[in-house]
Amino acid sequence: MARTITPAPWEELVTTALLGTERRPTASDGGAAGLLDAAALHTVRRRAGLRPAAPAARPEPAPVDQRPPLPPAARRRLAQLLADRSASAGSGGRRGTAPDLTELIPQWLATANQQGFRAPAALLPALLDAARARTDLRPQALAFAGPRGLWLAGLNPEWKFALRGSSGGSSLPDPTDPEAVTRLWEEGLFAERVALLGAVRAHDPVAALALLATTWTTERAEDRLMFLDSLRTGLSSVDEPFLDQALSDRSRNVRSTAAELLSALPDSALAGRMASRALSCVSPDLTGDEASVAVEAPHECDGAMERDGLVAVPPSGRGERSWWLGQLVEATPLATWPARFGGRSAQEIVALPVADGWAEELHAAWCRATVRQRDPEWARALLGAPSLPPSNGPGTASLAERSQLLGILPSAERAGWVADFIAAHGLSEAFQLLGVCPTPWAGPLGRAVVDALDIARDAGSYPWSFSGVMGLAERCLNPAEADRLEVLTTTPDEPEDASPGANGYWSEAFQRLVSTLRLRAAMDSELTPAA
């Protein structure tokens, strides 16, 4: 005869187990067997987690993903990377010699997307969890997750970020279908509308502006700003009338962005007005033995200047006149200056002495104008020779601004400039510059980084001062450098003036670097289809 098991609170069962069934009988009075039966019943109830409820409609089946599946080795590698992300969350302390797998996830995803593979269905939850925890993973992770990932995200509120960052899995209408375009523009989610505007703009820029104009005055200020910012792609003279109207927008941020975009159009009316104002402030001085630059900063910021995007009130610590001057020069087409300075090149203009201590302000404004207008000639002039110390360079000593200037140059030239900079000055000021170099680092740049690290080690430098560069090297060095680095994994005798234990740390860091490079090579091999 089957014994009836009376449910008992979990706390009572735990107490009985601790005291013993002889001292504290269970509710069913079945002794030890009764206790185990009651615990088993309670465990099943706890695992069930939900009370029975009325059945709901089943979700629509997941869409089909036509991309090819991952090779088995790559699938196992992805599972390992995602599992390590969970296991190492919140860990700290000394890193040891093992590669940091969490830092390799972005590279793995980028390669998998380049090869066109689809994500394994069983790993989609872990992939979406990783993207939820790290915003830097989201673009690549969502592309890899594909339509099934978006379908799954729609079933779990914790993954709703995936729906915000995409068109919700729906395909955009044909840009030539005005009825479908208008319906999505008026009824779609914001992310869908941004994607739609880009699609229509790629097909017909005039039609895209007309679409945007239909709802412009009723959009929220933050949405108007985002829509306006999307016009950076494919910016042309066609956009000038719309942007000129946006100069009168009720939002200061929208006005400022419109002015910035107009100033990036050298032939726009705003760029002409800014150039006229700047030319009245900056001029060549030929009265001395050698030419120089004379500067007379503006004495006021009138209403017309404010309408053209100038911010009248400077930040704390900045003088009004220098603040206004910087904004004028930044918004002036760079092609204005060679004509103003007698046909001199950008390099020759930047090399001219500037009177009355205005050089830093003027050169900083030229740097911002160069970044805005993406002008390689002016970027080279303001960067100067990489062998020059930053404080003595022709343009700016700011490493952040130098990084922006480098980003304008072609990839190979950029890497070569940074390699020469490191060879001349070491790594202490190169971290930001390395961040804009194409990866994997080309031969000269990779060798320059490794040589500088070796020199720093031999000099007894503090190893933790270079941990950031080491982390970059693990992700960016060409994996083919692993064999050449093997010799640096040993622990040599420490110089007398070295930090205690520094060489052991260096050896550990180089071992980790070599291990990471070899792991990256294996990952690439696993994701490369067999010939």
Coordinates of C-alpha atoms in Angstrom, one line a residue, residues 41-449:
L41 CA 8.6 15.7 -3.0
H42 CA 9.6 19.2 -1.9
T43 CA 12.5 19.2 -4.3
V44 CA 10.3 18.4 -7.3
R45 CA 7.9 21.2 -6.2
R46 CA 10.8 23.7 -5.9
R47 CA 12.2 22.7 -9.3
A48 CA 8.8 23.1 -11.0
G49 CA 9.0 26.7 -9.9
L50 CA 5.5 27.7 -11.3
R51 CA 2.0 26.9 -10.3
P52 CA -0.2 25.3 -13.0
A53 CA -1.7 28.0 -15.2
A54 CA -4.0 28.2 -18.1
P55 CA -2.2 27.3 -21.3
A56 CA -1.2 30.3 -23.5
A57 CA -0.8 30.5 -27.2
R58 CA 2.4 29.1 -28.5
P59 CA 4.9 31.5 -30.0
E60 CA 5.5 31.6 -33.7
P61 CA 8.3 29.3 -34.8
A62 CA 11.8 30.8 -35.0
P63 CA 12.7 32.0 -38.5
V64 CA 15.0 30.0 -40.6
D65 CA 18.7 31.1 -40.7
Q66 CA 20.1 30.1 -44.0
R67 CA 23.8 30.7 -43.1
P68 CA 26.0 27.6 -42.8
P69 CA 26.6 26.1 -39.3
L70 CA 29.9 26.5 -37.4
P71 CA 32.6 23.8 -37.8
P72 CA 32.5 21.5 -34.8
A73 CA 35.9 22.8 -33.4
A74 CA 34.7 26.4 -33.7
R75 CA 31.4 25.5 -31.9
R76 CA 33.3 24.0 -29.0
R77 CA 35.6 27.1 -28.9
L78 CA 32.6 29.4 -28.7
A79 CA 31.1 27.4 -25.9
Q80 CA 34.4 27.6 -24.0
L81 CA 34.6 31.4 -24.5
L82 CA 31.1 32.0 -23.3
A83 CA 31.5 29.6 -20.3
D84 CA 34.7 31.4 -19.3
R85 CA 32.9 34.7 -19.4
S86 CA 30.5 33.5 -16.8
A87 CA 33.1 31.8 -14.7
S88 CA 35.5 34.8 -14.6
A89 CA 32.8 37.5 -13.9
G90 CA 34.0 39.6 -11.0
S91 CA 37.4 37.9 -10.7
G92 CA 40.4 40.0 -10.1
G93 CA 44.0 39.9 -8.9
R94 CA 47.1 38.8 -10.8
R95 CA 46.3 37.4 -14.2
G96 CA 48.9 34.6 -14.4
T97 CA 50.0 33.1 -17.7
A98 CA 46.7 31.9 -19.0
P99 CA 45.0 33.9 -21.9
D100 CA 42.0 36.0 -20.9
L101 CA 39.3 34.3 -23.0
T102 CA 36.8 37.1 -22.4
E103 CA 38.9 39.6 -24.3
L104 CA 39.0 37.2 -27.3
I105 CA 35.2 37.1 -27.7
P106 CA 35.0 40.2 -29.9
Q107 CA 37.7 38.9 -32.3
W108 CA 36.1 35.5 -32.5
L109 CA 32.7 37.1 -33.3
A110 CA 34.2 39.4 -35.9
T111 CA 35.9 36.5 -37.7
A112 CA 32.8 34.3 -37.5
N113 CA 30.7 37.1 -39.0
Q114 CA 33.3 37.6 -41.8
Q115 CA 33.0 33.9 -42.7
G116 CA 29.2 34.1 -42.7
F117 CA 28.5 31.4 -40.1
R118 CA 25.3 31.2 -38.1
A119 CA 25.1 30.9 -34.3
P120 CA 24.3 27.4 -32.8
A121 CA 20.8 27.5 -31.4
A122 CA 21.9 26.0 -28.1
L123 CA 24.4 28.8 -27.5
L124 CA 22.1 31.7 -28.3
P125 CA 21.0 32.3 -24.6
A126 CA 24.6 32.5 -23.4
L127 CA 25.5 34.7 -26.4
L128 CA 22.6 37.1 -25.6
D129 CA 23.6 37.1 -21.9
A130 CA 27.2 38.1 -22.9
A131 CA 25.9 40.9 -25.1
R132 CA 23.6 42.1 -22.3
A133 CA 26.6 42.4 -20.0
R134 CA 29.0 44.0 -22.5
T135 CA 27.7 46.7 -24.8
D136 CA 30.9 46.5 -26.9
L137 CA 29.9 43.0 -27.9
R138 CA 26.4 43.9 -29.1
P139 CA 26.8 44.8 -32.7
Q140 CA 28.9 41.7 -33.6
A141 CA 26.9 39.4 -31.2
L142 CA 23.5 40.4 -32.7
A143 CA 24.8 40.0 -36.2
F144 CA 26.0 36.5 -35.4
A145 CA 22.8 35.7 -33.5
G146 CA 20.8 36.6 -36.6
P147 CA 17.0 36.3 -36.9
R148 CA 16.8 33.4 -34.4
G149 CA 18.6 35.5 -31.8
L150 CA 16.1 38.4 -32.3
W151 CA 13.2 35.9 -32.1
L152 CA 14.5 34.6 -28.9
A153 CA 15.1 38.1 -27.5
G154 CA 11.5 38.8 -28.0
L155 CA 10.6 36.1 -25.5
N156 CA 12.8 37.3 -22.6
P157 CA 12.6 40.9 -21.2
E158 CA 16.2 40.7 -20.1
W159 CA 17.2 40.6 -23.8
K160 CA 15.1 43.5 -24.9
F161 CA 18.2 45.5 -25.7
A162 CA 18.5 43.3 -28.8
L163 CA 15.2 44.6 -30.1
R164 CA 16.2 48.3 -29.5
G165 CA 19.4 47.9 -31.4
S166 CA 17.8 46.4 -34.5
S167 CA 14.8 46.7 -36.7
G168 CA 13.1 44.0 -34.6
G169 CA 13.9 41.3 -37.1
S170 CA 11.6 42.7 -39.7
S171 CA 12.9 43.4 -43.2
L172 CA 12.7 47.0 -44.4
P173 CA 10.3 47.8 -47.2
D174 CA 11.5 48.5 -50.7
P175 CA 12.6 52.2 -50.8
T176 CA 10.6 52.6 -54.0
D177 CA 7.3 51.6 -52.4
P178 CA 6.0 54.9 -51.0
E179 CA 3.0 53.4 -49.2
A180 CA 5.1 50.8 -47.3
V181 CA 7.8 53.4 -46.5
T182 CA 5.3 55.9 -45.1
R183 CA 3.5 53.3 -43.0
L184 CA 6.8 52.1 -41.3
W185 CA 8.0 55.7 -40.9
E186 CA 4.7 56.6 -39.1
E187 CA 4.2 53.4 -37.1
G188 CA 7.6 51.8 -36.7
L189 CA 9.9 51.7 -33.7
F190 CA 12.6 54.3 -33.5
A191 CA 15.4 51.8 -34.5
E192 CA 13.2 50.8 -37.5
R193 CA 12.8 54.4 -38.5
V194 CA 16.5 55.1 -38.3
A195 CA 17.2 52.1 -40.5
L196 CA 14.5 53.1 -42.9
L197 CA 15.8 56.6 -43.3
G198 CA 19.3 55.2 -44.1
A199 CA 17.9 52.8 -46.6
V200 CA 15.8 55.5 -48.4
R201 CA 18.8 57.9 -48.2
A202 CA 21.1 55.4 -49.9
H203 CA 18.5 55.0 -52.7
D204 CA 17.4 58.7 -53.0
P205 CA 18.8 61.4 -50.7
V206 CA 16.1 63.9 -51.7
A207 CA 13.3 61.5 -50.9
A208 CA 14.9 60.7 -47.5
L209 CA 15.0 64.4 -46.6
A210 CA 11.4 64.8 -47.7
L211 CA 10.4 61.8 -45.5
L212 CA 12.2 63.3 -42.5
A213 CA 10.5 66.7 -43.1
T214 CA 7.0 65.1 -42.8
T215 CA 7.4 64.5 -39.1
W216 CA 10.3 66.8 -38.2
T217 CA 8.4 69.4 -36.2
T218 CA 6.6 66.7 -34.1
E219 CA 9.7 64.6 -33.2
R220 CA 11.3 64.8 -29.8
A221 CA 14.5 66.8 -29.5
E222 CA 16.6 63.7 -28.8
D223 CA 15.1 62.0 -31.8
R224 CA 15.7 65.0 -34.1
L225 CA 19.3 64.9 -33.0
M226 CA 19.7 61.3 -33.8
F227 CA 18.0 61.6 -37.2
L228 CA 20.3 64.6 -38.0
D229 CA 23.3 62.7 -36.9
S230 CA 22.5 59.9 -39.4
L231 CA 22.9 62.4 -42.2
R232 CA 26.7 62.3 -41.7
T233 CA 26.7 59.2 -43.9
G234 CA 26.6 60.4 -47.5
L235 CA 26.6 64.1 -46.5
S236 CA 26.4 66.3 -49.6
S237 CA 25.2 69.7 -50.9
V238 CA 21.7 68.2 -51.3
D239 CA 21.4 68.3 -47.5
E240 CA 22.2 72.0 -47.2
P241 CA 18.7 73.5 -47.4
F242 CA 17.4 71.1 -44.7
L243 CA 20.4 71.7 -42.4
D244 CA 20.1 75.4 -42.9
Q245 CA 16.5 75.3 -41.6
A246 CA 17.7 73.2 -38.6
L247 CA 19.9 76.1 -37.6
S248 CA 16.8 77.7 -36.2
D249 CA 15.7 74.6 -34.3
R250 CA 14.5 75.1 -30.7
S251 CA 17.1 72.6 -29.4
R252 CA 20.6 73.9 -29.0
N253 CA 22.1 70.5 -29.6
V254 CA 20.2 70.2 -32.9
R255 CA 21.4 73.7 -33.9
S256 CA 25.0 72.8 -33.0
T257 CA 24.9 69.5 -35.0
A258 CA 23.4 71.2 -38.0
A259 CA 26.1 73.9 -38.0
E260 CA 28.8 71.2 -37.7
L261 CA 27.5 69.3 -40.7
L262 CA 27.2 72.5 -42.7
S263 CA 30.7 73.5 -41.9
A264 CA 31.9 70.1 -43.3
L265 CA 30.4 71.1 -46.7
P266 CA 33.1 73.5 -48.0
D267 CA 30.8 75.1 -50.5
S268 CA 27.9 75.7 -48.1
A269 CA 26.8 79.3 -47.3
L270 CA 27.5 78.7 -43.6
A271 CA 31.1 77.6 -44.4
G272 CA 31.5 80.8 -46.4
R273 CA 30.2 83.0 -43.6
M274 CA 32.5 81.3 -41.1
A275 CA 35.5 81.7 -43.5
S276 CA 34.8 85.4 -43.9
R277 CA 34.7 85.8 -40.1
A278 CA 37.9 83.8 -39.6
L279 CA 39.8 85.6 -42.3
S280 CA 39.1 88.9 -40.4
C281 CA 40.8 87.3 -37.3
V282 CA 43.7 85.4 -38.8
S283 CA 46.1 86.9 -41.3
P284 CA 49.7 86.7 -42.5
D285 CA 52.1 89.3 -41.1
L286 CA 54.8 90.1 -43.6
T287 CA 56.3 93.2 -41.9
G288 CA 59.2 91.4 -40.2
D289 CA 62.2 89.5 -41.5
E290 CA 60.1 86.4 -41.8
A291 CA 56.4 85.8 -42.3
S292 CA 54.3 85.0 -39.3
V293 CA 50.6 84.7 -38.3
A294 CA 48.8 87.6 -36.8
V295 CA 45.7 86.9 -34.7
E296 CA 42.9 89.4 -33.7
A297 CA 40.3 87.4 -31.9
P298 CA 36.6 88.4 -32.1
H299 CA 35.4 91.1 -29.7
E300 CA 31.8 89.9 -29.6
C301 CA 29.5 87.0 -30.5
D302 CA 26.5 88.5 -32.2
G303 CA 23.1 86.8 -32.9
A304 CA 24.1 85.9 -36.5
M305 CA 27.2 84.0 -35.2
E306 CA 25.1 82.2 -32.6
R307 CA 22.6 81.2 -35.3
D308 CA 25.5 79.7 -37.3
G309 CA 26.4 77.5 -34.4
L310 CA 28.8 79.4 -32.2
V311 CA 28.2 78.9 -28.4
A312 CA 28.5 82.3 -26.8
V313 CA 29.3 81.3 -23.2
P314 CA 32.7 79.6 -22.8
P315 CA 33.4 76.7 -20.5
S316 CA 34.7 77.6 -17.0
G317 CA 38.4 78.7 -17.3
R318 CA 38.2 79.7 -21.0
G319 CA 38.4 83.3 -22.1
E320 CA 35.5 84.5 -24.3
R321 CA 37.6 85.8 -27.2
S322 CA 39.8 82.6 -27.5
W323 CA 36.6 80.5 -27.3
W324 CA 34.9 82.3 -30.1
L325 CA 38.1 82.3 -32.3
G326 CA 38.5 78.5 -31.9
Q327 CA 34.9 77.9 -33.0
L328 CA 35.3 80.1 -36.1
V329 CA 38.5 78.5 -37.2
E330 CA 37.2 75.0 -36.6
A331 CA 34.2 75.7 -38.8
T332 CA 36.2 77.3 -41.7
P333 CA 37.1 75.2 -44.8
L334 CA 40.8 74.3 -44.7
A335 CA 41.0 75.2 -48.3
T336 CA 40.6 78.9 -47.2
W337 CA 44.1 79.1 -45.7
P338 CA 46.5 78.4 -48.5
A339 CA 45.0 81.2 -50.5
R340 CA 45.2 83.5 -47.5
F341 CA 48.9 82.7 -46.9
G342 CA 50.1 83.2 -50.4
G343 CA 49.8 79.7 -51.8
R344 CA 51.7 78.1 -48.9
S345 CA 51.0 74.4 -48.2
A346 CA 49.4 73.2 -45.0
Q347 CA 52.8 72.1 -43.7
E348 CA 54.3 75.6 -44.4
I349 CA 51.3 77.4 -42.8
V350 CA 51.5 75.3 -39.6
A351 CA 55.2 75.9 -39.4
L352 CA 54.8 79.7 -39.3
P353 CA 55.3 81.4 -35.9
V354 CA 52.1 82.8 -34.4
A355 CA 52.2 86.1 -32.7
D356 CA 51.0 87.0 -29.2
G357 CA 50.8 83.5 -27.8
W358 CA 47.9 82.4 -30.0
A359 CA 49.7 79.4 -31.4
E360 CA 48.2 76.8 -29.1
E361 CA 44.6 78.0 -29.6
L362 CA 45.0 78.4 -33.4
H363 CA 46.6 75.0 -33.9
A364 CA 44.1 73.2 -31.7
A365 CA 41.3 74.7 -33.8
W366 CA 43.0 73.6 -37.0
C367 CA 43.2 70.1 -35.6
R368 CA 39.5 70.1 -34.9
A369 CA 38.8 71.4 -38.4
T370 CA 41.0 68.7 -39.9
V371 CA 39.2 65.9 -38.0
R372 CA 35.8 67.3 -39.0
Q373 CA 36.8 67.7 -42.7
R374 CA 38.9 64.5 -42.9
D375 CA 41.8 66.2 -44.6
P376 CA 45.0 64.0 -44.8
E377 CA 47.3 66.8 -45.9
W378 CA 46.5 68.9 -42.9
A379 CA 46.6 65.8 -40.7
R380 CA 50.2 65.2 -41.8
A381 CA 51.1 68.8 -41.3
L382 CA 49.7 69.0 -37.7
L383 CA 51.2 65.6 -36.7
G384 CA 54.7 66.5 -37.9
A385 CA 57.5 64.0 -37.8
P386 CA 57.0 61.1 -35.4
S387 CA 60.6 61.6 -34.1
L388 CA 59.7 65.0 -32.7
P389 CA 58.7 65.1 -29.0
P390 CA 54.9 65.8 -28.6
S391 CA 55.6 69.0 -26.8
N392 CA 57.7 70.3 -29.7
G393 CA 55.4 69.1 -32.5
P394 CA 53.9 71.6 -35.0
G395 CA 50.3 71.0 -34.2
T396 CA 49.2 69.6 -30.8
A397 CA 50.7 67.9 -27.8
S398 CA 47.5 66.2 -26.9
L399 CA 47.7 62.5 -27.5
A400 CA 43.9 62.3 -27.9
E401 CA 43.9 64.9 -30.7
R402 CA 46.9 63.2 -32.3
S403 CA 45.0 59.9 -32.3
Q404 CA 42.1 61.6 -34.1
L405 CA 44.5 63.1 -36.7
L406 CA 46.1 59.7 -37.2
G407 CA 42.7 58.2 -37.9
I408 CA 42.4 60.3 -41.0
L409 CA 45.6 58.8 -42.6
P410 CA 45.6 55.6 -44.7
S411 CA 46.0 52.4 -42.6
A412 CA 49.6 51.6 -43.6
E413 CA 50.8 55.2 -43.1
R414 CA 49.1 55.4 -39.7
A415 CA 50.8 52.2 -38.5
G416 CA 54.2 53.3 -39.9
W417 CA 53.9 56.7 -38.1
V418 CA 53.1 55.1 -34.8
A419 CA 55.9 52.5 -35.2
D420 CA 58.4 55.4 -35.7
F421 CA 56.9 57.3 -32.7
I422 CA 57.4 54.2 -30.5
A423 CA 61.0 53.7 -31.8
A424 CA 61.8 57.3 -30.9
H425 CA 59.9 57.8 -27.6
G426 CA 59.0 54.3 -26.2
L427 CA 55.6 53.2 -25.1
S428 CA 54.8 55.5 -22.2
E429 CA 52.8 57.9 -24.5
A430 CA 51.8 55.5 -27.2
F431 CA 48.8 53.7 -25.7
Q432 CA 46.1 56.0 -27.3
L433 CA 48.0 56.1 -30.6
L434 CA 48.1 52.3 -30.8
G435 CA 44.3 52.2 -30.3
V436 CA 43.7 53.7 -33.8
C437 CA 46.1 51.4 -35.7
P438 CA 44.6 48.7 -37.9
T439 CA 44.8 45.2 -36.6
P440 CA 46.5 42.8 -36.7
W441 CA 49.5 45.2 -36.3
A442 CA 51.6 45.2 -39.4
G443 CA 55.2 43.9 -39.2
P444 CA 57.0 47.2 -38.4
L445 CA 54.5 48.3 -35.8
G446 CA 54.4 44.9 -34.1
R447 CA 58.2 44.7 -34.0
A448 CA 58.4 48.3 -32.6
V449 CA 56.0 47.4 -29.8

